[in-house]
Each structure stands twice: as structure tokens, then as C-alpha cells.
CSV table of C-alpha atoms and ligand atoms in Angstrom, one decimal:
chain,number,residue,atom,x,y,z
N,923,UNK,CA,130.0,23.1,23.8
N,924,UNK,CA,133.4,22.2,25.1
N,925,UNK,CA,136.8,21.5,22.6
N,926,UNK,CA,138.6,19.3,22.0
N,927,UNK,CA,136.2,16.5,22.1
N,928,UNK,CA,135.5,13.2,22.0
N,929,UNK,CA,132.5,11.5,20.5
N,930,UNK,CA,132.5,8.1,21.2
N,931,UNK,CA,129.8,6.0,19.3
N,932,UNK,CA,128.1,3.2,21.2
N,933,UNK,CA,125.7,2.1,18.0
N,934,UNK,CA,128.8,1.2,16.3
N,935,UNK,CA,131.1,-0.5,18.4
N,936,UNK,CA,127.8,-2.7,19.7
N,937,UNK,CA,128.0,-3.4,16.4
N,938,UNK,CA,131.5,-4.5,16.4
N,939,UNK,CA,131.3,-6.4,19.6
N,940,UNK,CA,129.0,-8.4,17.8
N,941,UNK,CA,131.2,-8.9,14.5
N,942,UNK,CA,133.8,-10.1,16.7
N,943,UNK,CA,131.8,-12.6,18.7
N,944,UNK,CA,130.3,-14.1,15.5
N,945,UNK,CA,134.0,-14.2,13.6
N,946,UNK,CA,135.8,-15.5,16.9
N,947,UNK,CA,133.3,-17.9,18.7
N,948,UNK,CA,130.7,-18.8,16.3
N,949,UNK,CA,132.8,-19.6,13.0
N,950,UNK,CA,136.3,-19.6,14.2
N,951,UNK,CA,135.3,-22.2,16.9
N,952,UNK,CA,136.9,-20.2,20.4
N,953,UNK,CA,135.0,-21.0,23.3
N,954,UNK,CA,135.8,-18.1,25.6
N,955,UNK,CA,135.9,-14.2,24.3
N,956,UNK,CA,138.2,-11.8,26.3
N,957,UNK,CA,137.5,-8.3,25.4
N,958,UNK,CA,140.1,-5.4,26.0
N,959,UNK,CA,139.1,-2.1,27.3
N,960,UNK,CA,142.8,-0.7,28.1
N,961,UNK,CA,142.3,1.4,24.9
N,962,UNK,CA,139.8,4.3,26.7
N,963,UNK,CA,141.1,2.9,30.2
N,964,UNK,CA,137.4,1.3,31.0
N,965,UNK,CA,135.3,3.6,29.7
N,966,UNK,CA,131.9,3.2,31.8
N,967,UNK,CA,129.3,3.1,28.9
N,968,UNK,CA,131.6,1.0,27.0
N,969,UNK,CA,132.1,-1.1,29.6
N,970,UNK,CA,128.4,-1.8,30.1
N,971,UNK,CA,127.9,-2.4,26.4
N,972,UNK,CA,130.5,-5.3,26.6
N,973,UNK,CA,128.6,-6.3,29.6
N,974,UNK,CA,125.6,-6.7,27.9
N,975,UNK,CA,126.3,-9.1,24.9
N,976,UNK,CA,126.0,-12.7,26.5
N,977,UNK,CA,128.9,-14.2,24.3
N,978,UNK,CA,131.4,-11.9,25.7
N,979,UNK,CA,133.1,-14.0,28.9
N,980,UNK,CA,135.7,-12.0,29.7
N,981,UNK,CA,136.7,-8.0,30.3
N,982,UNK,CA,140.1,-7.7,29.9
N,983,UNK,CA,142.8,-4.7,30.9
N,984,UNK,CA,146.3,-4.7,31.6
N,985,UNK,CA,145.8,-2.0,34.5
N,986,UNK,CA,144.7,-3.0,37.8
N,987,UNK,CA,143.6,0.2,37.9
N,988,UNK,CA,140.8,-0.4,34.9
N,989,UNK,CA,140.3,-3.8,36.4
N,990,UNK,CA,138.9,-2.3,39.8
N,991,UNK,CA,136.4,0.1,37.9
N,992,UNK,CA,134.8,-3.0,36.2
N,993,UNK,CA,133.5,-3.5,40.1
N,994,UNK,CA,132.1,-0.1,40.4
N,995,UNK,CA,130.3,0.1,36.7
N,996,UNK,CA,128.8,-3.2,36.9
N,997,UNK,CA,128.3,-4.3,40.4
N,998,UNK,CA,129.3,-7.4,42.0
N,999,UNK,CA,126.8,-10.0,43.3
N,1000,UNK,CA,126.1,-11.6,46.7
N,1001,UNK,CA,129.7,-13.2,46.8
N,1002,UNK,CA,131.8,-10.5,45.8
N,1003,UNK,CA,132.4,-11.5,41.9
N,1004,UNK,CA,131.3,-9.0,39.3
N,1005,UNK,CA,127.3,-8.5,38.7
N,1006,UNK,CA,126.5,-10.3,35.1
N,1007,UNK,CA,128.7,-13.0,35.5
N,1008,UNK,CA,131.2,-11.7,33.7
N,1009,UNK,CA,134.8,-12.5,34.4
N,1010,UNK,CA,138.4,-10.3,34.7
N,1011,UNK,CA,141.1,-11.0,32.9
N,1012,UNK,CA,144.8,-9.1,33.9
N,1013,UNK,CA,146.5,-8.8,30.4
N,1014,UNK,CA,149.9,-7.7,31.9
N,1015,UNK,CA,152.4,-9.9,34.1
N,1016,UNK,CA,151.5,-8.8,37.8
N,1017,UNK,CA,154.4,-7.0,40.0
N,1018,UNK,CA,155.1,-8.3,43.4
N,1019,UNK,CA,153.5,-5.2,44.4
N,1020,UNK,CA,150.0,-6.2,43.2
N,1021,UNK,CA,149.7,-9.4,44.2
N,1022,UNK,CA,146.9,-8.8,46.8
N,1023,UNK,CA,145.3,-6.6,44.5
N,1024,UNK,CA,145.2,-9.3,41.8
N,1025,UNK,CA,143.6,-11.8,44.1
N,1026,UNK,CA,140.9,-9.9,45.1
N,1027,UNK,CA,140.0,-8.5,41.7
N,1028,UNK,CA,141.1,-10.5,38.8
N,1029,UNK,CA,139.6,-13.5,38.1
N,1030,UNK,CA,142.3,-14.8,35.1
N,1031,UNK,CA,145.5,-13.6,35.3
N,1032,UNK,CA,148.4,-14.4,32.8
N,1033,UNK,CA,151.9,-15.0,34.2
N,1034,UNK,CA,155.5,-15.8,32.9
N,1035,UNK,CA,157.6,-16.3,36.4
N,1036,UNK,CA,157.5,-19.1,38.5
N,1037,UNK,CA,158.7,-17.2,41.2
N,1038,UNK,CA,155.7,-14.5,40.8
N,1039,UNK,CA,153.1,-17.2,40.6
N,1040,UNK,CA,154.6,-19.2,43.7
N,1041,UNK,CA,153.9,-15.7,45.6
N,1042,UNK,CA,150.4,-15.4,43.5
N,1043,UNK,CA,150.1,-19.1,45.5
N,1044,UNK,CA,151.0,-17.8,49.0
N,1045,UNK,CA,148.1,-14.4,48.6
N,1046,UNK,CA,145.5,-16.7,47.4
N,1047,UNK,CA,145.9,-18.9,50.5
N,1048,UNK,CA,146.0,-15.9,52.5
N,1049,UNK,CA,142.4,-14.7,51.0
N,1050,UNK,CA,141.5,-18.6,51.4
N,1051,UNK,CA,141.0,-18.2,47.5
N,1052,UNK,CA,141.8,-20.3,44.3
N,1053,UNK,CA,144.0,-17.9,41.6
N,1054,UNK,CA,143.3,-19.0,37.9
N,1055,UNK,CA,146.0,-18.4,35.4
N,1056,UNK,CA,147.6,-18.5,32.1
N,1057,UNK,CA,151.1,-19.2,31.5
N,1058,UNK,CA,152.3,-16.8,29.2
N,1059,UNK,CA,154.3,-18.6,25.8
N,1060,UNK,CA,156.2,-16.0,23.5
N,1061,UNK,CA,156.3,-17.6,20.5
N,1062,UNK,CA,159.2,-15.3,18.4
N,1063,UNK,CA,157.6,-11.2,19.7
N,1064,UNK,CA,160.0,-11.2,22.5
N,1065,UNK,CA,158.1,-9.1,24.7
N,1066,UNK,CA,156.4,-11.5,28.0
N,1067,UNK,CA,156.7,-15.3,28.5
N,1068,UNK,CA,158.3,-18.3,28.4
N,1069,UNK,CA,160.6,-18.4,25.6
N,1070,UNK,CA,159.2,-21.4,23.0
N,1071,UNK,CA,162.5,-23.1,21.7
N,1072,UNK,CA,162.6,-24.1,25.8
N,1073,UNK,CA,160.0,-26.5,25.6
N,1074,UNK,CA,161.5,-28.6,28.5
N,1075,UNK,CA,161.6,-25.9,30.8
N,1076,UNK,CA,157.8,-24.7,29.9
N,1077,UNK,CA,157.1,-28.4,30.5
N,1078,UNK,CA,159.0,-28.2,33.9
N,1079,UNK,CA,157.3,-24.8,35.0
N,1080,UNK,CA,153.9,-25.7,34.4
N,1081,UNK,CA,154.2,-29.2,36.4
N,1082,UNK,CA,155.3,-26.7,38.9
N,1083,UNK,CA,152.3,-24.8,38.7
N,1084,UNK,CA,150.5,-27.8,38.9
N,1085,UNK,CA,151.7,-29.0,42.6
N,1086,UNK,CA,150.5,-25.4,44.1
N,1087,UNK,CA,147.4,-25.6,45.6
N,1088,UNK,CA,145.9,-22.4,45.2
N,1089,UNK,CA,147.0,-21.9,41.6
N,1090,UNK,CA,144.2,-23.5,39.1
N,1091,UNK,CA,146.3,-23.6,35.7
N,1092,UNK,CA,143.6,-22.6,33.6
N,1093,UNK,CA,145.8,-22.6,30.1
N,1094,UNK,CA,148.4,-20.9,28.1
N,1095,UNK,CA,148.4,-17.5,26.5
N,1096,UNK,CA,150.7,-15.7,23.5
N,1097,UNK,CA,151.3,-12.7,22.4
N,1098,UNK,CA,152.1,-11.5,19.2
N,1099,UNK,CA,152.6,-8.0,16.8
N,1100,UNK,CA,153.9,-5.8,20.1
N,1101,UNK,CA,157.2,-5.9,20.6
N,1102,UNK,CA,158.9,-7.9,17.8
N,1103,UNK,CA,155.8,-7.1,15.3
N,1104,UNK,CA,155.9,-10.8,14.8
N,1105,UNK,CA,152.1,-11.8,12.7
N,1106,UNK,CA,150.4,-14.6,14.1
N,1107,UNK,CA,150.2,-17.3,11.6
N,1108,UNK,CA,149.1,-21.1,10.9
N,1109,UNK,CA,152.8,-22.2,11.9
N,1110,UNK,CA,153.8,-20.3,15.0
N,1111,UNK,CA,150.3,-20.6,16.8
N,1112,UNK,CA,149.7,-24.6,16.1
N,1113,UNK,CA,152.8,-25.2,17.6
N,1114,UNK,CA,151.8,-22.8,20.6
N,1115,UNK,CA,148.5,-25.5,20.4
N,1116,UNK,CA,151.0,-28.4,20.8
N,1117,UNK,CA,152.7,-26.9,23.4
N,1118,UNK,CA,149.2,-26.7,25.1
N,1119,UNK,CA,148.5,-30.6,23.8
N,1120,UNK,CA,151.5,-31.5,25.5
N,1121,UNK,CA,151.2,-30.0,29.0
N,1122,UNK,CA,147.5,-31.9,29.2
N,1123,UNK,CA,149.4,-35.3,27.9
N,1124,UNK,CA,151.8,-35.2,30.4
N,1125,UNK,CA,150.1,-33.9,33.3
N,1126,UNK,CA,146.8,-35.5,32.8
N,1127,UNK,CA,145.0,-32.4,32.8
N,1128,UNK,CA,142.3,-29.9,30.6
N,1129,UNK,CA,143.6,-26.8,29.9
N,1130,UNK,CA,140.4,-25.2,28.8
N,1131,UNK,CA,141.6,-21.7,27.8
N,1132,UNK,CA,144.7,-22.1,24.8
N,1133,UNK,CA,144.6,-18.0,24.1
N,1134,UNK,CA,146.0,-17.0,20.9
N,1135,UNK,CA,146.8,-13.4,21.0
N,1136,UNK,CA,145.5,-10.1,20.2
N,1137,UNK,CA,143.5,-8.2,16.9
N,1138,UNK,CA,146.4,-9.2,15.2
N,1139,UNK,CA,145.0,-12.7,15.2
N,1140,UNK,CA,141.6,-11.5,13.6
N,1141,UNK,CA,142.6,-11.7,10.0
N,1142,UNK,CA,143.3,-15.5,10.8
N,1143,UNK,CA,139.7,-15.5,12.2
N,1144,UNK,CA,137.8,-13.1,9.6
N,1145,UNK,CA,139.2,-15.7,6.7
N,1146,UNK,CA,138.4,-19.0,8.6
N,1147,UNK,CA,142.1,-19.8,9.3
N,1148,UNK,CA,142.5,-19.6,12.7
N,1149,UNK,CA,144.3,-22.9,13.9
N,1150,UNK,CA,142.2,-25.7,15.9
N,1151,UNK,CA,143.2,-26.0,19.0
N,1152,UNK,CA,142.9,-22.3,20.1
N,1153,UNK,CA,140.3,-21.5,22.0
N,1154,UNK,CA,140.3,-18.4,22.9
N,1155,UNK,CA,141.6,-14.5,21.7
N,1156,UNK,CA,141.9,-11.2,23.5
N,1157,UNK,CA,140.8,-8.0,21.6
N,1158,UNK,CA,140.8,-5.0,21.6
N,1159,UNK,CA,141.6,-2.9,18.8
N,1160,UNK,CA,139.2,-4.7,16.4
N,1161,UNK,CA,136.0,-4.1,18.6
N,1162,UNK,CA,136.7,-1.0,19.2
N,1163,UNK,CA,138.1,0.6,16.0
N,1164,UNK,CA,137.2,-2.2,13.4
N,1165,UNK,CA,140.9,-2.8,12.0
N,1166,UNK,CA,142.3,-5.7,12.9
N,1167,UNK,CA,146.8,-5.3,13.6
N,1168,UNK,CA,149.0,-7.6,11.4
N,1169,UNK,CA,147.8,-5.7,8.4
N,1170,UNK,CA,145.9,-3.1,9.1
N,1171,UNK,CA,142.9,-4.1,7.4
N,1172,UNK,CA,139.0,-3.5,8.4
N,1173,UNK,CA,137.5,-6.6,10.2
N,1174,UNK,CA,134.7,-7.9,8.4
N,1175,UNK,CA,130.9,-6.4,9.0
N,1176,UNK,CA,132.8,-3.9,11.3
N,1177,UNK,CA,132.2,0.1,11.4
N,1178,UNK,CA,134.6,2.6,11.2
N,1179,UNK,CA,135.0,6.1,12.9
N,1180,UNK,CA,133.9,4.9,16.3
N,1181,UNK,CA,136.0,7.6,17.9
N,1182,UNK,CA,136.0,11.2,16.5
N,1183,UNK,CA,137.7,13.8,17.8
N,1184,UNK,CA,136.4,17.4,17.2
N,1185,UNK,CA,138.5,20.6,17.4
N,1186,UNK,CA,138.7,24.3,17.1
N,1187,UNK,CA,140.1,26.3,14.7
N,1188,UNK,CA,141.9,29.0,16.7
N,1189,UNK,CA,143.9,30.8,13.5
N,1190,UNK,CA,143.8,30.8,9.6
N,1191,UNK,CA,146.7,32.6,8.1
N,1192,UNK,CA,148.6,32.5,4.2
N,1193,UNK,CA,152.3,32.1,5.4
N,1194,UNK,CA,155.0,29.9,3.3
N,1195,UNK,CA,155.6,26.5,3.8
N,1196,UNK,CA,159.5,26.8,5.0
N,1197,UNK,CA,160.2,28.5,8.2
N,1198,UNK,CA,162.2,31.7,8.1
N,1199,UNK,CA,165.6,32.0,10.2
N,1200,UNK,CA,168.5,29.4,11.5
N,1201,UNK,CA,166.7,26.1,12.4
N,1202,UNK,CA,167.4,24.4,15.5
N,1203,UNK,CA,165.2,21.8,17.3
N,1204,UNK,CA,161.3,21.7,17.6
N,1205,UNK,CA,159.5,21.8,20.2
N,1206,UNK,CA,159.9,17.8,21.5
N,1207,UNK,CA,163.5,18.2,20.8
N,1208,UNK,CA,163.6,16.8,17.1
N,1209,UNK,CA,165.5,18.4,14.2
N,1210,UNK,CA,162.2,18.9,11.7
N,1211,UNK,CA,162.0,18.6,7.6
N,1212,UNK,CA,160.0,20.5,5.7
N,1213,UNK,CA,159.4,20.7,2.2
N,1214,UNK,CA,159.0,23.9,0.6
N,1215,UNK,CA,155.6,24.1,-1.0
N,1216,UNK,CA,154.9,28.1,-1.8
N,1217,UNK,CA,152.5,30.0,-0.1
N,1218,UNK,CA,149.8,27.7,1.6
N,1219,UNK,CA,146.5,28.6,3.9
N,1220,UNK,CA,147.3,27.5,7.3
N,1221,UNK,CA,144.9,26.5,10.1
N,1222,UNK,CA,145.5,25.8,13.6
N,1223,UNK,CA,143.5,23.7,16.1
N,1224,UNK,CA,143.2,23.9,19.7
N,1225,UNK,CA,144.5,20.7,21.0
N,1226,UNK,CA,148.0,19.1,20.7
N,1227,UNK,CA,150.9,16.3,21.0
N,1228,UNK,CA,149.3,16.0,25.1
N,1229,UNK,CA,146.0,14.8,23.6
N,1230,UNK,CA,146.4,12.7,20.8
N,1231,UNK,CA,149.1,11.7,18.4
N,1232,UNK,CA,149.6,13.5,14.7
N,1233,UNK,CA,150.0,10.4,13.1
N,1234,UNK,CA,146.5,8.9,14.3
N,1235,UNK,CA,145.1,11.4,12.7
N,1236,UNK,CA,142.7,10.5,9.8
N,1237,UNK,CA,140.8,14.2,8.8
N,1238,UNK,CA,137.3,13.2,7.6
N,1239,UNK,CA,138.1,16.6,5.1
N,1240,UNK,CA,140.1,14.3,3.1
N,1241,UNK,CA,142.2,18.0,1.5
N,1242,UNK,CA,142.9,18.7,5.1
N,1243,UNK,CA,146.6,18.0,5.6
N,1244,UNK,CA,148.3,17.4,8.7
N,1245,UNK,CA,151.8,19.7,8.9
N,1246,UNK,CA,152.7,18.9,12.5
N,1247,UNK,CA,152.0,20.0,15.6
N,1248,UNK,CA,153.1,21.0,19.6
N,1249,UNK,CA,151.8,20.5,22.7
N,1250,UNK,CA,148.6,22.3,22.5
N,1251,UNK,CA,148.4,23.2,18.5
N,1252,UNK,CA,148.1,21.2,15.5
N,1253,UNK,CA,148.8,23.0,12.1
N,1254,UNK,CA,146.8,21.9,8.9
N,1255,UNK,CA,147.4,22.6,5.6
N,1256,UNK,CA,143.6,23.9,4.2
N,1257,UNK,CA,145.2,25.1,0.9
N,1258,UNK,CA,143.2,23.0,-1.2
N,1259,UNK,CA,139.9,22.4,1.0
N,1260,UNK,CA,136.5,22.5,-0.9
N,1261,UNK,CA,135.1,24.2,2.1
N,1262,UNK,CA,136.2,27.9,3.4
N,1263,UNK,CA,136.8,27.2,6.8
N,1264,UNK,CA,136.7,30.3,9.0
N,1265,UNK,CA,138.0,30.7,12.9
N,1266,UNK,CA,135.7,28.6,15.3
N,1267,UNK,CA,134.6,26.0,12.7
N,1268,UNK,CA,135.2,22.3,14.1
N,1269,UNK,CA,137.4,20.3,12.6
N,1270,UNK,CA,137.1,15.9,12.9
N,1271,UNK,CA,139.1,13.4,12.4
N,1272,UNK,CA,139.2,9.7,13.0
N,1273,UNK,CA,141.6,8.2,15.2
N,1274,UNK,CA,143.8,4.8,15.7
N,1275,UNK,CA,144.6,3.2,18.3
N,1276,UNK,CA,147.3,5.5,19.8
N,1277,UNK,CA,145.0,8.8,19.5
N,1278,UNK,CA,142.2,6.7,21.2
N,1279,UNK,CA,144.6,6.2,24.0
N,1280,UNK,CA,145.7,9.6,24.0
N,1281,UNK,CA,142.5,11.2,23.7
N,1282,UNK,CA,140.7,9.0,26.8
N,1283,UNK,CA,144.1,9.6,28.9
N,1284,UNK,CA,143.7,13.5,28.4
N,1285,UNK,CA,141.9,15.3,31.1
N,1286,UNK,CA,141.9,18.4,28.2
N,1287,UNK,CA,139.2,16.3,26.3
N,1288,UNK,CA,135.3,16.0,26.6
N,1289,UNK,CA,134.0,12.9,26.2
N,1290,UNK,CA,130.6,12.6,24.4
N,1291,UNK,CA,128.6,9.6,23.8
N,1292,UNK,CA,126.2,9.2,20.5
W,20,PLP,C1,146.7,-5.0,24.8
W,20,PLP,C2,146.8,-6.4,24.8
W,20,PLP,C3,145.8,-7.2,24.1
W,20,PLP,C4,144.8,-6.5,23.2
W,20,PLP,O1,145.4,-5.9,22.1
W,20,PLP,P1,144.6,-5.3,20.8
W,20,PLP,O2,145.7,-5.2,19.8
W,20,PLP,O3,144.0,-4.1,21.2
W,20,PLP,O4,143.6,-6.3,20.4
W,20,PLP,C5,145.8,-8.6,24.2
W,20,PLP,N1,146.7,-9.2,25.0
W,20,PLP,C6,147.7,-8.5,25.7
W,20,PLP,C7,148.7,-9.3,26.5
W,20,PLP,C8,147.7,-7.1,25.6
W,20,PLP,O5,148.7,-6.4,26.3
């Protein structure tokens, strides 16, 4: 047995997957799914379990990179397109430099500039394809897209979009709770649904994808308060972890402690709470705090800052305390454990959504599959 590790637990996110097709397609009334998979950056056995529920359309990542592996997991059938019919959806706004890339392997992509989807135009013709995409709307987050209060210019942009010929405008797309931290509610995403209503009124078109947003949409969903008019939702969090983003409650019928990361103790030692000598700055360059609470029994685990993040740390000992960490050590308070832990015990903890990152980004971490 190898540590730190992993264990990633297919059962339950199957599970999931299924909770979040019911809450978004079958009673929230979306009529496309995109499912995110930037979180373990495409896991292969994760990817094939999204590839085998029927109600999941899209796979979604914001890496090319991830986007490519879909390819090589699943297959692709006579004419090139991924085995399973699924479809690829490119999360981040392309660079310049991807362009080709994004033609050959993405299937939806979301955009904000003219200018990048006039070149998306030009490298579709060149592969003698059609490029679908979503205009990205930024409804108040302030991170991508075009900025709401500018209606007339979104109008202007996507009639555009609409004279290039191999740009199919498939719909619109927001994103919320990144940047800004803005929630998704009733008000700012039904007027992202007008904005949607309007483009089709004065273009005389469908736009058959109106995507509103990420697992901070899913509390709208989970309580039957997701506005008409959207019709589709992009998520990843909530499948995978079974919280849902605006506030951090669990999604309904979902399962936590889908990833749990085990590690060894390497030391146990009584030393004080307060460190002895002139303080400076910490390892990462931080002036620390620390409280002084007497003598306490001190563990420390073989893995660090490079493989997951202290503060996505949940210890399924709930007398475990978390007292900070470096690189390669994390340092637990085990004063007041029930259990006498002993060098080489394993430790587990649940993680968010940064230490899931973390974790499936470290090469220093095995990953095992139960
Ligand atoms: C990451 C991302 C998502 C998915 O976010 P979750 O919070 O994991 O659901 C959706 N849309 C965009 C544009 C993203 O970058």
C-alpha cells in the first residue's frame, strides 16, 4: 500500500450523477445536461461512468487538454465524434492559440469575443466544419462575457454571429459564484432568459441551449425554482462532491465522502502549542498566529500544501484538529482523540473541491477506485 492516497468512490458519485439528472432535467425542466470533469482533470473511470447514464449530453472541461482524453477513454465512432454519442463542451473562452484544437475536439464551445469567434469561423472552414457555440452573458460575477447592462451590443454581436457561416449559434451561457461570488437567483437569471428571448425575436432564430451556470445554480433546481426559460446547467461540484456552491449545502439524495484521502502518520510527539524563539515568516512566506493552548499531542502526516489544501480538509476523526501544514507535512492536533493513534496508522479525511483538485493534480498521490 502506497500513501498519500486517493480513494475515489464510483458507487457514490453514480449515484450523484443520477440525483443531478433527476433534479436538473426531469423536475427542473433543462433539456440538455453538461457534466464537468475539470475537478480530477478527466479521470478515466469517472469519465466512463458519466458516459454511461443516457441523460447525461454533454462532458464538459475547461482544458483542452481533458477535452482530448475524452477521445481516448471513450472512443470515437466511424466519423470521428466521440463513441456513445456523447458531446464536448469547452467551459473556458478559447485562446487564439487553440483554435484548431477546439475545432477538431470540441463539439460546444462558449465564447465572449467577436474577434475570437470570427477566427473560430475562418478554422472551421479550414476543417470544412460547422463550430457550435455559446455566447457567454456575465450577468453581475465579472469574470467572462458580455457585460448585461450592454444589451444593444450583445444584440449587435450575436446578429454578427449569425452572418458567419461556419458558426451555428447554439445559445447563451452565464456564469455565476467565481469571480464576483455573485448567487444565481430568480432575478438575474430570468433576465439572462430574456436576453435569450430576445436574440430569437429579433433574429428569427431557436436558441436551443439558454445555460444557466454552475452547482451554484443547484439550490434553485433542488427546491423547484429554477427559472423557465433555462434549459440547460453545467456541473460539477455537485456530482461529484454532493454540495451544491451558493451555500454550501448537500444536494438532495446526494452522498458525501466521494473522495477520501488517506495518509501516514510519520511522528507523534507532546510539544506546546506556541513555537519557541523570534518568529519570522512560515514556510509559504506568511507571518503565522497561533494560540497558545498548553501542552498538546501532535501528529504529523506525510503529505502537504503540494497535494491538497488545509482548508479542504474535513477529518472523518471528528477530535482530529488541523494546526497547519508545509509542503510535504500536515500537523494535527490528536490531543483529545478517542483513539491512540500510533506511527504508521492512516489517517482520512474528506475533501472539497480545492483538495479534490489538488489531490488528482499531484503526481505524489495514488489513486484508488472502490
Ligand atoms: C468550472 C466551471 C463550471 C462547473 O463548476 P462547478 O462549480 O464545479 O459546478 C461551469 N461553468 C464554467 C464556465 C466553469 O468554468
Amino acid at each position: 500500500m502506497k500513501y498519500p492516497r486517493i480513494i475515489i468512490d464510483l458507487k457514490k458519485i453514480e449515484n450523484n450523477i443520477e440525483q443531478i439528472v433527476r433534479i436538473t432535467k426531469r423536475e427542473s425542466g433543462c433539456t440538455t445536461l453538461a457534466l464537468v470533469t475539470k475537478g480530477h482533470c478527466a479521470d478515466p473511470e469517472i469519465v466512463k461512468l458519466l458516459a454511461k447514464n443516457p441523460e447525461v449530453d454533454f462532458l464538459a472541461d475547461s482544458r483542452i487538454e481533458n477535452i482530448k482524453k475524452y477521445y481516448d477513454i471513450l472512443g470515437t465512432d466511424e466519423n470521428g465524434n466521440l463513441a456513445g454519442g456523447k458531446k464536448s463542451m469547452m467551459l473556458r473562452i478559447p485562446m487564439q492559440s487553440e483554435l484548431a484544437e477546439i475545432v477538431k475536439y470540441v463539439d460546444v464551445c462558449q465564447v465572449s469575443e467577436i474577434e475570437t469567434i470570427k477566427l473560430l469561423d475562418k478554422e472551421a472552414a479550414a476543417a470544412g466544419k460547422i463550430q457550435d457555440i455559446l455566447l457567454m452573458i456575465d450577468m453581475g460575477d465579472l469574470r467572462e462575457g458580455l457585460f448585461f447592462r450592454d444589451k444593444e451590443k450583445i444584440y449587435e454581436v450575436a446578429a454578427e454571429i449569425l452572418t458567419l457561416n461556419n458558426i451555428k449559434l447554439r445559445g447563451i451561457s452565464v456564469n455565476m459564484n467565481c469571480y464576483g461570488a455573485i448567487i444565481p437567483k430568480e432575478d438575474n437569471l430570468s433576465e439572462f432568459v430574456g436576453i435569450a428571448k430576445e436574440i430569437e425575436k429579433r433574429n428569427g432564430v431557436v436558441l436551443d441551449i439558454v445555460s444557466g451556470g454552475n452547482s451554484g445554480t443547484m439550490y434553485l433546481s433542488d427546491s423547484g425554482r429554477l427559472p423557465e426559460g433555462i434549459t440547460n446547467v453545467r456541473i460539477g461540484e455537485s456530482h461529484l462532491l454532493g454540495t451544491e456552491s451558493s451555500y454550501l449545502g448537500q444536494v438532495s439524495g446526494t452522498e458525501l465522502g466521494t473522495f477520501i484521502l488517506e495518509a501516514e502518520i510519520v511522528e507523534i510527539q507532546v510539544k506546546p502549542s506556541l513555537p519557541i524563539g523570534e518568529s519570522g515568516h512560515d514556510a509559504f512566506g506568511h507571518i503565522p498566529y497561533y494560540e497558545d493552548k498548553g501542552e498538546m499531542k501532535r501528529a504529523i502526516i506525510a503529505v502537504g500544501k503540494q497535494d491538497v489544501e488545509l482548508d479542504s480538509m474535513i477529518p472523518l476523526d471528528e477530535k482530529i484538529e488541523i494546526m497547519g501544514g508545509s509542503s510535504d507535512h500536515i500537523i494535527l492536533d490528536i490531543t483529545h482523540c478517542e483513539r491512540e493513534y500510533k506511527l504508521g496508522d492512516i489517517v482520512g479525511f474528506r475533501i472539497s473541491y480545492t483538495g479534490m483538485l489538488r489531490t488528482t493534480t499531484s503526481e505524489y498521490v495514488e489513486r484508488i477506485y472502490k
